[in-house]
PDB file of C-alpha atoms and ligand atoms in Angstrom:
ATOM      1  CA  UNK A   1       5.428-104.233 -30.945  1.00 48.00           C
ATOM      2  CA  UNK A   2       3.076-103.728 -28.320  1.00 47.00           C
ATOM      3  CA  UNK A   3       0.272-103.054 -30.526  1.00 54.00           C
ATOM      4  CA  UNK A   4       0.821-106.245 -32.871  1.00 54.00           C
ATOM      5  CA  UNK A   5       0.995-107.848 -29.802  1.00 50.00           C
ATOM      6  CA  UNK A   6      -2.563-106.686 -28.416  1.00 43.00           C
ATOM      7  CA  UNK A   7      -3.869-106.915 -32.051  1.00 43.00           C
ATOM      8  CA  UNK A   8      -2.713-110.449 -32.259  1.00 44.00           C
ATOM      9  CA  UNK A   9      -4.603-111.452 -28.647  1.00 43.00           C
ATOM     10  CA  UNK A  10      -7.897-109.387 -29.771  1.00 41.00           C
ATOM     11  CA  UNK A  11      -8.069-111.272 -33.205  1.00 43.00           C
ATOM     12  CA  UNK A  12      -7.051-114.822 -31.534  1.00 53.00           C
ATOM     13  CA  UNK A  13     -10.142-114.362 -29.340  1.00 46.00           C
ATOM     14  CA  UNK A  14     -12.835-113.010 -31.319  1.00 48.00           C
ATOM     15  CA  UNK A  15     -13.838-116.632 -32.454  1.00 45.00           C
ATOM     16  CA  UNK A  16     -14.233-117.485 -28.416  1.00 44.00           C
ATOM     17  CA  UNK A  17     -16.745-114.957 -27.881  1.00 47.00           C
ATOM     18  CA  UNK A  18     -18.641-114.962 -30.942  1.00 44.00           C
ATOM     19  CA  UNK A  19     -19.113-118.919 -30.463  1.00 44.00           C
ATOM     20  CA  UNK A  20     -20.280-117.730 -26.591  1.00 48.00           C
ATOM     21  CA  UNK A  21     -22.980-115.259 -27.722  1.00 56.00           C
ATOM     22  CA  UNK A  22     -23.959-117.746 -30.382  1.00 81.00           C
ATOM     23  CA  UNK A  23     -24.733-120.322 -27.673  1.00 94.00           C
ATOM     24  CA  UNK A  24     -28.479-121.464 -28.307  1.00 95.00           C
ATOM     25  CA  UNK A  25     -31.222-121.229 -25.444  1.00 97.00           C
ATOM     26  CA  UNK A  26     -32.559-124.706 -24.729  1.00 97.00           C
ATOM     27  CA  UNK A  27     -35.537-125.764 -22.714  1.00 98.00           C
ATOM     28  CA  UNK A  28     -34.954-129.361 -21.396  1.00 98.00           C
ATOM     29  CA  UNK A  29     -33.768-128.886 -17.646  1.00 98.00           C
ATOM     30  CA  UNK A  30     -34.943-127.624 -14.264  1.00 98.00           C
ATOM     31  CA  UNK A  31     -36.602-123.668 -14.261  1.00 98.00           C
ATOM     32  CA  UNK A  32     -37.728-121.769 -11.418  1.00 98.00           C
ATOM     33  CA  UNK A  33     -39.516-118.241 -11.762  1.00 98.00           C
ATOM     34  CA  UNK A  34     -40.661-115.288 -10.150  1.00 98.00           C
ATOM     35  CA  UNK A  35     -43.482-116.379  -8.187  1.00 98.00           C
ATOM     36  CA  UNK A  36     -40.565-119.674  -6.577  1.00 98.00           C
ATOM     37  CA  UNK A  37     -42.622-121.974  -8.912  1.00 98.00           C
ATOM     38  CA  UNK A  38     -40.716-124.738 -10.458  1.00 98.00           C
ATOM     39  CA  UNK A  39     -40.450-126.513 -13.689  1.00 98.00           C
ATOM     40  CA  UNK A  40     -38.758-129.317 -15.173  1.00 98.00           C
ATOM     41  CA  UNK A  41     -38.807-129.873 -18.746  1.00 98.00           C
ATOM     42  CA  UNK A  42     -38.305-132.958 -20.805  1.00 98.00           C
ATOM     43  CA  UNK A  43     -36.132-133.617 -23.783  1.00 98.00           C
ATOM     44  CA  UNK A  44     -37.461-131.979 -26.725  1.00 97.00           C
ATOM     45  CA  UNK A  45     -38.735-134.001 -29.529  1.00 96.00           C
ATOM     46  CA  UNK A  46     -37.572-133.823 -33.032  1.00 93.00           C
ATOM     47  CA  UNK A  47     -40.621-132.061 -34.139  1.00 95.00           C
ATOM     48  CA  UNK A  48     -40.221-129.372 -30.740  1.00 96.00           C
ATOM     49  CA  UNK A  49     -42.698-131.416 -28.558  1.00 98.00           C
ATOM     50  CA  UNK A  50     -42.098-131.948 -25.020  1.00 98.00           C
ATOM     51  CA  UNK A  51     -43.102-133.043 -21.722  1.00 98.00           C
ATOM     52  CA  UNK A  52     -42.845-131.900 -17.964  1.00 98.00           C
ATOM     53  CA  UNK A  53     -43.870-131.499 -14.634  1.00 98.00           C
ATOM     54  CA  UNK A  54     -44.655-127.884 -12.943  1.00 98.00           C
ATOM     55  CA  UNK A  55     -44.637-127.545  -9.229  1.00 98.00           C
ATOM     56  CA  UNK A  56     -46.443-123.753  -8.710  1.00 98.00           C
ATOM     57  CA  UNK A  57     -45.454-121.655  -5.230  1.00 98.00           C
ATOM     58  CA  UNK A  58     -49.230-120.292  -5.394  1.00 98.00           C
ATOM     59  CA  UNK A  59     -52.324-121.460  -6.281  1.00 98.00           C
ATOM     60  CA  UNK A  60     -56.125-119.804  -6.297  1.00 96.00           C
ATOM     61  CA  UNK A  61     -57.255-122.533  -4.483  1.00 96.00           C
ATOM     62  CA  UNK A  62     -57.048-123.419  -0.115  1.00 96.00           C
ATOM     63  CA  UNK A  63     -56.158-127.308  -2.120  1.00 97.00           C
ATOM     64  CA  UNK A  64     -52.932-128.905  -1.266  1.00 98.00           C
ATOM     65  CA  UNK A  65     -50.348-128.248  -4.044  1.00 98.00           C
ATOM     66  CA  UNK A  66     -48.870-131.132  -5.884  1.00 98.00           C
ATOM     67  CA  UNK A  67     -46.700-131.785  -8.921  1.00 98.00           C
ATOM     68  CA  UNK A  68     -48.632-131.667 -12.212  1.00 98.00           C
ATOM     69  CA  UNK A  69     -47.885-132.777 -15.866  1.00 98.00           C
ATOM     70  CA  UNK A  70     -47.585-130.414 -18.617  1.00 98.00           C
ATOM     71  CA  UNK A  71     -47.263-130.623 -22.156  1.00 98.00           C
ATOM     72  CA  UNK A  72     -45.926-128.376 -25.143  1.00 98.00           C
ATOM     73  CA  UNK A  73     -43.909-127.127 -28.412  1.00 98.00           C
ATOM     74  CA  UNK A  74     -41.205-125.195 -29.035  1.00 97.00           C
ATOM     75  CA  UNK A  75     -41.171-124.108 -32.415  1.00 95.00           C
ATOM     76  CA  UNK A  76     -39.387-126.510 -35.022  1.00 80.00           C
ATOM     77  CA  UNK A  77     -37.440-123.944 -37.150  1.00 88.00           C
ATOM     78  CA  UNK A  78     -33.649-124.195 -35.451  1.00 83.00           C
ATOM     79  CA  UNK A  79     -33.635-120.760 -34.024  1.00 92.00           C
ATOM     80  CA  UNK A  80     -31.220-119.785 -31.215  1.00 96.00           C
ATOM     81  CA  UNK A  81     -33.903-117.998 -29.165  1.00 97.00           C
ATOM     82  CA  UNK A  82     -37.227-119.968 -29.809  1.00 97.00           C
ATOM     83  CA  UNK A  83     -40.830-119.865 -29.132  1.00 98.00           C
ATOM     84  CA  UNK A  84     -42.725-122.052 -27.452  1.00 98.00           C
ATOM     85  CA  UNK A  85     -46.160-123.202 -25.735  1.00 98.00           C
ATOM     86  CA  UNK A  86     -47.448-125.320 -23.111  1.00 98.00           C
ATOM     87  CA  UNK A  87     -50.562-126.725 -20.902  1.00 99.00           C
ATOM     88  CA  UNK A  88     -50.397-127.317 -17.371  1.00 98.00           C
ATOM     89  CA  UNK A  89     -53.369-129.899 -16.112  1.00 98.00           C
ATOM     90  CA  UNK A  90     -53.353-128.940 -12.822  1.00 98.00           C
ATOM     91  CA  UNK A  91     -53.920-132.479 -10.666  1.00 98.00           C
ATOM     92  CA  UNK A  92     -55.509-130.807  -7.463  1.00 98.00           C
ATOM     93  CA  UNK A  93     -57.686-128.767  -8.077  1.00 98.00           C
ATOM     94  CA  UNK A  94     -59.928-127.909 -11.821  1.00 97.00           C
ATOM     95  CA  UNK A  95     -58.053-124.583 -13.386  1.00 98.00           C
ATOM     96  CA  UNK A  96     -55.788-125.143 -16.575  1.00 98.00           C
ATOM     97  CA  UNK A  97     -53.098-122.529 -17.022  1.00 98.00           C
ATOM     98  CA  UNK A  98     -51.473-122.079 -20.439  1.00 99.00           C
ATOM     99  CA  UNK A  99     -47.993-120.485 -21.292  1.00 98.00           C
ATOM    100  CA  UNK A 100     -46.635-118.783 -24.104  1.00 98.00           C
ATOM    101  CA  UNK A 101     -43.108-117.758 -24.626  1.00 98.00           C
ATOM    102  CA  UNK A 102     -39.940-117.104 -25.877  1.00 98.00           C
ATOM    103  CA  UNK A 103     -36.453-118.959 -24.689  1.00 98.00           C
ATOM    104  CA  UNK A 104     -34.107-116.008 -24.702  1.00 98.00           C
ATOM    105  CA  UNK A 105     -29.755-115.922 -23.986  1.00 97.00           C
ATOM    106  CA  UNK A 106     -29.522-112.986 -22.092  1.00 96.00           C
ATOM    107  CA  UNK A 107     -25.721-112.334 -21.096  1.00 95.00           C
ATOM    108  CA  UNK A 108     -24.869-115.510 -21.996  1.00 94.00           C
ATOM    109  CA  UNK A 109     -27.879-117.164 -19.731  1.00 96.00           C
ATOM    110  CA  UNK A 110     -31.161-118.497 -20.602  1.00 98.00           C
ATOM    111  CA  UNK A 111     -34.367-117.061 -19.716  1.00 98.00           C
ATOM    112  CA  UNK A 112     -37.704-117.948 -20.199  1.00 98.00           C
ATOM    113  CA  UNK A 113     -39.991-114.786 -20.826  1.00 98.00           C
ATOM    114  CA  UNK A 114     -43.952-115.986 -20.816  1.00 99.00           C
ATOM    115  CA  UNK A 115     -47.607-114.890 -20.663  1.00 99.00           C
ATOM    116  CA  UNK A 116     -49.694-117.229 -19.159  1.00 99.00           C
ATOM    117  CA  UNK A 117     -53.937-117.443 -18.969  1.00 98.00           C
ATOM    118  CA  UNK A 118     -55.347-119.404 -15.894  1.00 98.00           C
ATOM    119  CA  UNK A 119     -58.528-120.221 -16.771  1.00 98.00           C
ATOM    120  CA  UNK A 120     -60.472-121.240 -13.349  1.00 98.00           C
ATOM    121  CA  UNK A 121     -63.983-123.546 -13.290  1.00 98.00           C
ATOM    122  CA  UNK A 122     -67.381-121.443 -13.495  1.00 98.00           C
ATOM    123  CA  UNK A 123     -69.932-122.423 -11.981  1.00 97.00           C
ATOM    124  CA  UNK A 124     -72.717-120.963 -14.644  1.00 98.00           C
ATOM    125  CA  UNK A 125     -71.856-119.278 -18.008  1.00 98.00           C
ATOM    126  CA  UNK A 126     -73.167-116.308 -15.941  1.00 98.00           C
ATOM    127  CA  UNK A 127     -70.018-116.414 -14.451  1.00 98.00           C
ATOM    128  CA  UNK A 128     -67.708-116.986 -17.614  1.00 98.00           C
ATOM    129  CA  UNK A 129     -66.635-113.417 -17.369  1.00 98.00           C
ATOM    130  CA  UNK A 130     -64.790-113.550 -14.372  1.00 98.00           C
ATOM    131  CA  UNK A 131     -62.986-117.652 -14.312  1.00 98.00           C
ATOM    132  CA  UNK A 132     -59.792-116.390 -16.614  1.00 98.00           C
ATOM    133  CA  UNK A 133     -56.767-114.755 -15.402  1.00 98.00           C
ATOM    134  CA  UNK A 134     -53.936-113.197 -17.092  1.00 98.00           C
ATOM    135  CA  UNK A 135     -50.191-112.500 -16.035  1.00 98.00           C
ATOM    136  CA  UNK A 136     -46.418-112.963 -16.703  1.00 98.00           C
ATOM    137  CA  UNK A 137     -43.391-115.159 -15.281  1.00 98.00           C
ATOM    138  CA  UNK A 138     -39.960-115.003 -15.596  1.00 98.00           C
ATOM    139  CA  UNK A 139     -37.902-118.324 -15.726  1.00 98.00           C
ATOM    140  CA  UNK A 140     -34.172-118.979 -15.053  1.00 98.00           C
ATOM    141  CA  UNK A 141     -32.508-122.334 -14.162  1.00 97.00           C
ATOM    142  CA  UNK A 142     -32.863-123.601 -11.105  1.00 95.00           C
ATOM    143  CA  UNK A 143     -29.488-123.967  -9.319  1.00 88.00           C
ATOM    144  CA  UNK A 144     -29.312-127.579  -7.479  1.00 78.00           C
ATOM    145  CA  UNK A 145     -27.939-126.882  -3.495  1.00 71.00           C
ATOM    146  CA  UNK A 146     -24.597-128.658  -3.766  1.00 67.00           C
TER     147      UNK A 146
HETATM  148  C1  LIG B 201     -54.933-123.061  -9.472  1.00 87.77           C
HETATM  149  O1  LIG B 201     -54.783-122.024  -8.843  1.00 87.77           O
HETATM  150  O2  LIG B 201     -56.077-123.556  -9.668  1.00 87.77           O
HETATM  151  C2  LIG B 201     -53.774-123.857  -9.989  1.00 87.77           C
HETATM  152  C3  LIG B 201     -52.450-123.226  -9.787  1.00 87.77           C
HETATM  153  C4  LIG B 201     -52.198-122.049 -10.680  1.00 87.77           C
HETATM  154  C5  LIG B 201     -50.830-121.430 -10.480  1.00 87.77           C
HETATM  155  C6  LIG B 201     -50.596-120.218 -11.338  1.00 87.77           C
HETATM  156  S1  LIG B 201     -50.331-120.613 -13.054  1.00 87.77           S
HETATM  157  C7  LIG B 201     -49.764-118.990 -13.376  1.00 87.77           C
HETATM  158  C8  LIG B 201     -48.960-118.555 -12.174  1.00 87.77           C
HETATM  159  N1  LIG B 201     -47.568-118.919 -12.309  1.00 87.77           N
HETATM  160  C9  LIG B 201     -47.202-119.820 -11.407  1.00 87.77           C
HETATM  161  O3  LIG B 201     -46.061-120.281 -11.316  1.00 87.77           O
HETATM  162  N2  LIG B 201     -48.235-120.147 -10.637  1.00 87.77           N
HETATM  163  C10 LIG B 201     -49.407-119.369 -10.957  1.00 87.77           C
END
Protein backbone atom coordinates (compact mmCIF):
# COMPACT_ATOMS: atom_id res chain seq x y z
CA UNK A 1 0.00 0.00 0.00
CA UNK A 2 2.79 2.01 0.91
CA UNK A 3 4.54 1.58 -2.24
CA UNK A 4 1.42 2.47 -4.57
CA UNK A 5 1.22 5.17 -2.41
CA UNK A 6 4.91 6.57 -2.99
CA UNK A 7 4.58 5.42 -6.67
CA UNK A 8 1.46 7.41 -7.04
CA UNK A 9 3.27 10.85 -5.45
CA UNK A 10 6.58 10.16 -7.68
CA UNK A 11 4.46 9.84 -10.96
CA UNK A 12 2.00 12.88 -9.91
CA UNK A 13 5.16 15.02 -9.76
CA UNK A 14 7.33 14.16 -12.51
CA UNK A 15 5.41 16.67 -14.84
CA UNK A 16 6.38 19.57 -12.04
CA UNK A 17 9.93 19.07 -12.40
CA UNK A 18 10.34 18.30 -15.89
CA UNK A 19 8.32 21.67 -16.72
CA UNK A 20 11.08 23.31 -13.99
CA UNK A 21 14.22 22.07 -15.80
CA UNK A 22 12.54 22.94 -19.06
CA UNK A 23 12.28 26.58 -17.94
CA UNK A 24 14.03 28.71 -20.79
CA UNK A 25 17.01 31.21 -19.97
CA UNK A 26 15.98 34.72 -20.97
CA UNK A 27 18.04 37.84 -21.27
CA UNK A 28 15.75 40.92 -20.75
CA UNK A 29 16.35 42.01 -16.99
CA UNK A 30 19.02 43.35 -14.64
CA UNK A 31 22.70 41.15 -14.62
CA UNK A 32 25.57 41.72 -12.52
CA UNK A 33 28.97 39.72 -12.94
CA UNK A 34 32.15 38.87 -11.59
CA UNK A 35 34.06 41.92 -11.84
CA UNK A 36 30.39 43.92 -9.73
CA UNK A 37 29.69 45.29 -13.28
CA UNK A 38 26.11 45.70 -14.12
CA UNK A 39 23.81 45.21 -16.97
CA UNK A 40 20.38 45.77 -17.89
CA UNK A 41 18.98 44.34 -20.90
CA UNK A 42 16.04 45.33 -23.00
CA UNK A 43 13.17 43.32 -24.33
CA UNK A 44 14.25 41.16 -27.02
CA UNK A 45 13.03 41.74 -30.44
CA UNK A 46 11.24 39.28 -32.55
CA UNK A 47 14.19 38.73 -34.70
CA UNK A 48 16.64 38.34 -31.13
CA UNK A 49 17.78 42.05 -31.25
CA UNK A 50 18.09 44.03 -28.22
CA UNK A 51 19.12 46.98 -26.40
CA UNK A 52 20.81 47.99 -22.99
CA UNK A 53 22.81 49.87 -20.81
CA UNK A 54 26.17 48.42 -19.03
CA UNK A 55 27.50 50.10 -15.98
CA UNK A 56 31.34 48.36 -15.66
CA UNK A 57 33.03 48.19 -11.84
CA UNK A 58 36.53 48.74 -13.73
CA UNK A 59 37.72 50.47 -16.43
CA UNK A 60 41.47 50.88 -18.16
CA UNK A 61 41.10 54.33 -17.99
CA UNK A 62 41.73 57.16 -14.60
CA UNK A 63 38.02 58.60 -16.63
CA UNK A 64 34.97 58.83 -14.55
CA UNK A 65 32.70 55.78 -15.17
CA UNK A 66 29.26 56.31 -16.51
CA UNK A 67 26.38 54.27 -17.89
CA UNK A 68 26.83 53.31 -21.56
CA UNK A 69 24.48 51.90 -24.32
CA UNK A 70 24.92 48.60 -25.78
CA UNK A 71 23.48 46.77 -28.48
CA UNK A 72 23.04 42.99 -29.58
CA UNK A 73 21.40 39.49 -30.78
CA UNK A 74 20.51 36.58 -29.31
CA UNK A 75 20.14 34.00 -31.73
CA UNK A 76 16.55 33.64 -33.40
CA UNK A 77 16.14 29.81 -33.40
CA UNK A 78 13.81 29.24 -30.01
CA UNK A 79 16.40 27.44 -28.04
CA UNK A 80 16.16 27.14 -24.23
CA UNK A 81 19.82 28.05 -23.65
CA UNK A 82 20.75 30.61 -26.48
CA UNK A 83 23.58 32.44 -27.91
CA UNK A 84 24.06 35.74 -28.14
CA UNK A 85 26.30 38.97 -28.95
CA UNK A 86 26.68 42.45 -28.08
CA UNK A 87 28.68 45.98 -28.38
CA UNK A 88 29.26 48.18 -25.61
CA UNK A 89 30.13 52.02 -26.87
CA UNK A 90 31.73 53.02 -24.01
CA UNK A 91 30.55 56.99 -23.44
CA UNK A 92 33.71 58.12 -21.37
CA UNK A 93 36.37 57.23 -22.58
CA UNK A 94 37.36 55.62 -26.60
CA UNK A 95 37.66 51.55 -26.02
CA UNK A 96 34.72 49.32 -27.44
CA UNK A 97 34.32 46.00 -25.68
CA UNK A 98 32.41 43.19 -27.40
CA UNK A 99 30.68 40.07 -25.77
CA UNK A 100 29.93 36.77 -26.86
CA UNK A 101 27.91 34.22 -25.08
CA UNK A 102 25.69 31.71 -24.16
CA UNK A 103 22.40 32.19 -21.73
CA UNK A 104 22.59 29.00 -19.73
CA UNK A 105 19.77 27.43 -16.73
CA UNK A 106 22.04 26.15 -14.39
CA UNK A 107 20.05 24.55 -11.33
CA UNK A 108 17.16 26.05 -12.34
CA UNK A 109 18.94 29.75 -12.59
CA UNK A 110 20.17 31.69 -15.42
CA UNK A 111 23.63 32.48 -16.15
CA UNK A 112 25.30 34.33 -18.60
CA UNK A 113 28.73 32.66 -19.61
CA UNK A 114 30.80 35.26 -22.08
CA UNK A 115 34.14 36.11 -23.72
CA UNK A 116 34.60 39.52 -24.24
CA UNK A 117 37.54 41.61 -26.49
CA UNK A 118 38.24 45.26 -25.28
CA UNK A 119 39.72 46.78 -27.94
CA UNK A 120 41.51 50.15 -26.53
CA UNK A 121 42.56 53.40 -28.98
CA UNK A 122 46.25 53.21 -30.52
CA UNK A 123 47.91 55.82 -30.96
CA UNK A 124 50.00 54.56 -34.28
CA UNK A 125 49.43 51.20 -36.09
CA UNK A 126 52.87 50.65 -34.45
CA UNK A 127 51.02 50.14 -31.55
CA UNK A 128 48.05 47.92 -32.93
CA UNK A 129 49.62 44.96 -31.28
CA UNK A 130 49.13 45.82 -27.90
CA UNK A 131 45.27 48.09 -27.84
CA UNK A 132 43.09 44.58 -27.60
CA UNK A 133 42.35 42.70 -24.57
CA UNK A 134 40.80 39.45 -23.98
CA UNK A 135 38.90 37.87 -20.89
CA UNK A 136 35.72 36.24 -19.45
CA UNK A 137 32.61 37.29 -17.16
CA UNK A 138 30.17 35.53 -15.47
CA UNK A 139 26.56 37.02 -15.23
CA UNK A 140 23.70 36.24 -12.78
CA UNK A 141 20.66 38.45 -11.95
CA UNK A 142 21.05 41.13 -10.01
CA UNK A 143 18.96 40.87 -6.80
CA UNK A 144 17.11 44.41 -6.10
CA UNK A 145 17.79 45.38 -2.00
CA UNK A 146 14.20 45.11 -0.79
C1 LIG B 1 37.59 51.12 -20.81
O1 LIG B 1 38.33 50.62 -19.97
O2 LIG B 1 38.03 51.87 -21.71
C2 LIG B 1 36.11 50.93 -20.77
C3 LIG B 1 35.63 50.00 -19.72
C4 LIG B 1 35.92 48.56 -20.01
C5 LIG B 1 35.40 47.62 -18.95
C6 LIG B 1 35.74 46.18 -19.21
S1 LIG B 1 34.77 45.46 -20.53
C7 LIG B 1 35.30 43.85 -20.08
C8 LIG B 1 35.37 43.81 -18.58
N1 LIG B 1 34.11 43.41 -18.00
C9 LIG B 1 33.55 44.38 -17.29
O3 LIG B 1 32.48 44.28 -16.70
N2 LIG B 1 34.32 45.47 -17.33
C10 LIG B 1 35.54 45.24 -18.05
Amino acid sequence: MLQRTLFLLLFSLAPVASSLSAEKCVLTGNWTNDLGSNMTIEAVGNKGSFNGTYYTAVSSTTKKIELSPLQGFQHPLNNRQPTFGFTVNWTFSDSTTVFVGQCFMDKEKEVLKTMWLLRLHADSIRNDWKATMIGTNTFTRLKLQE
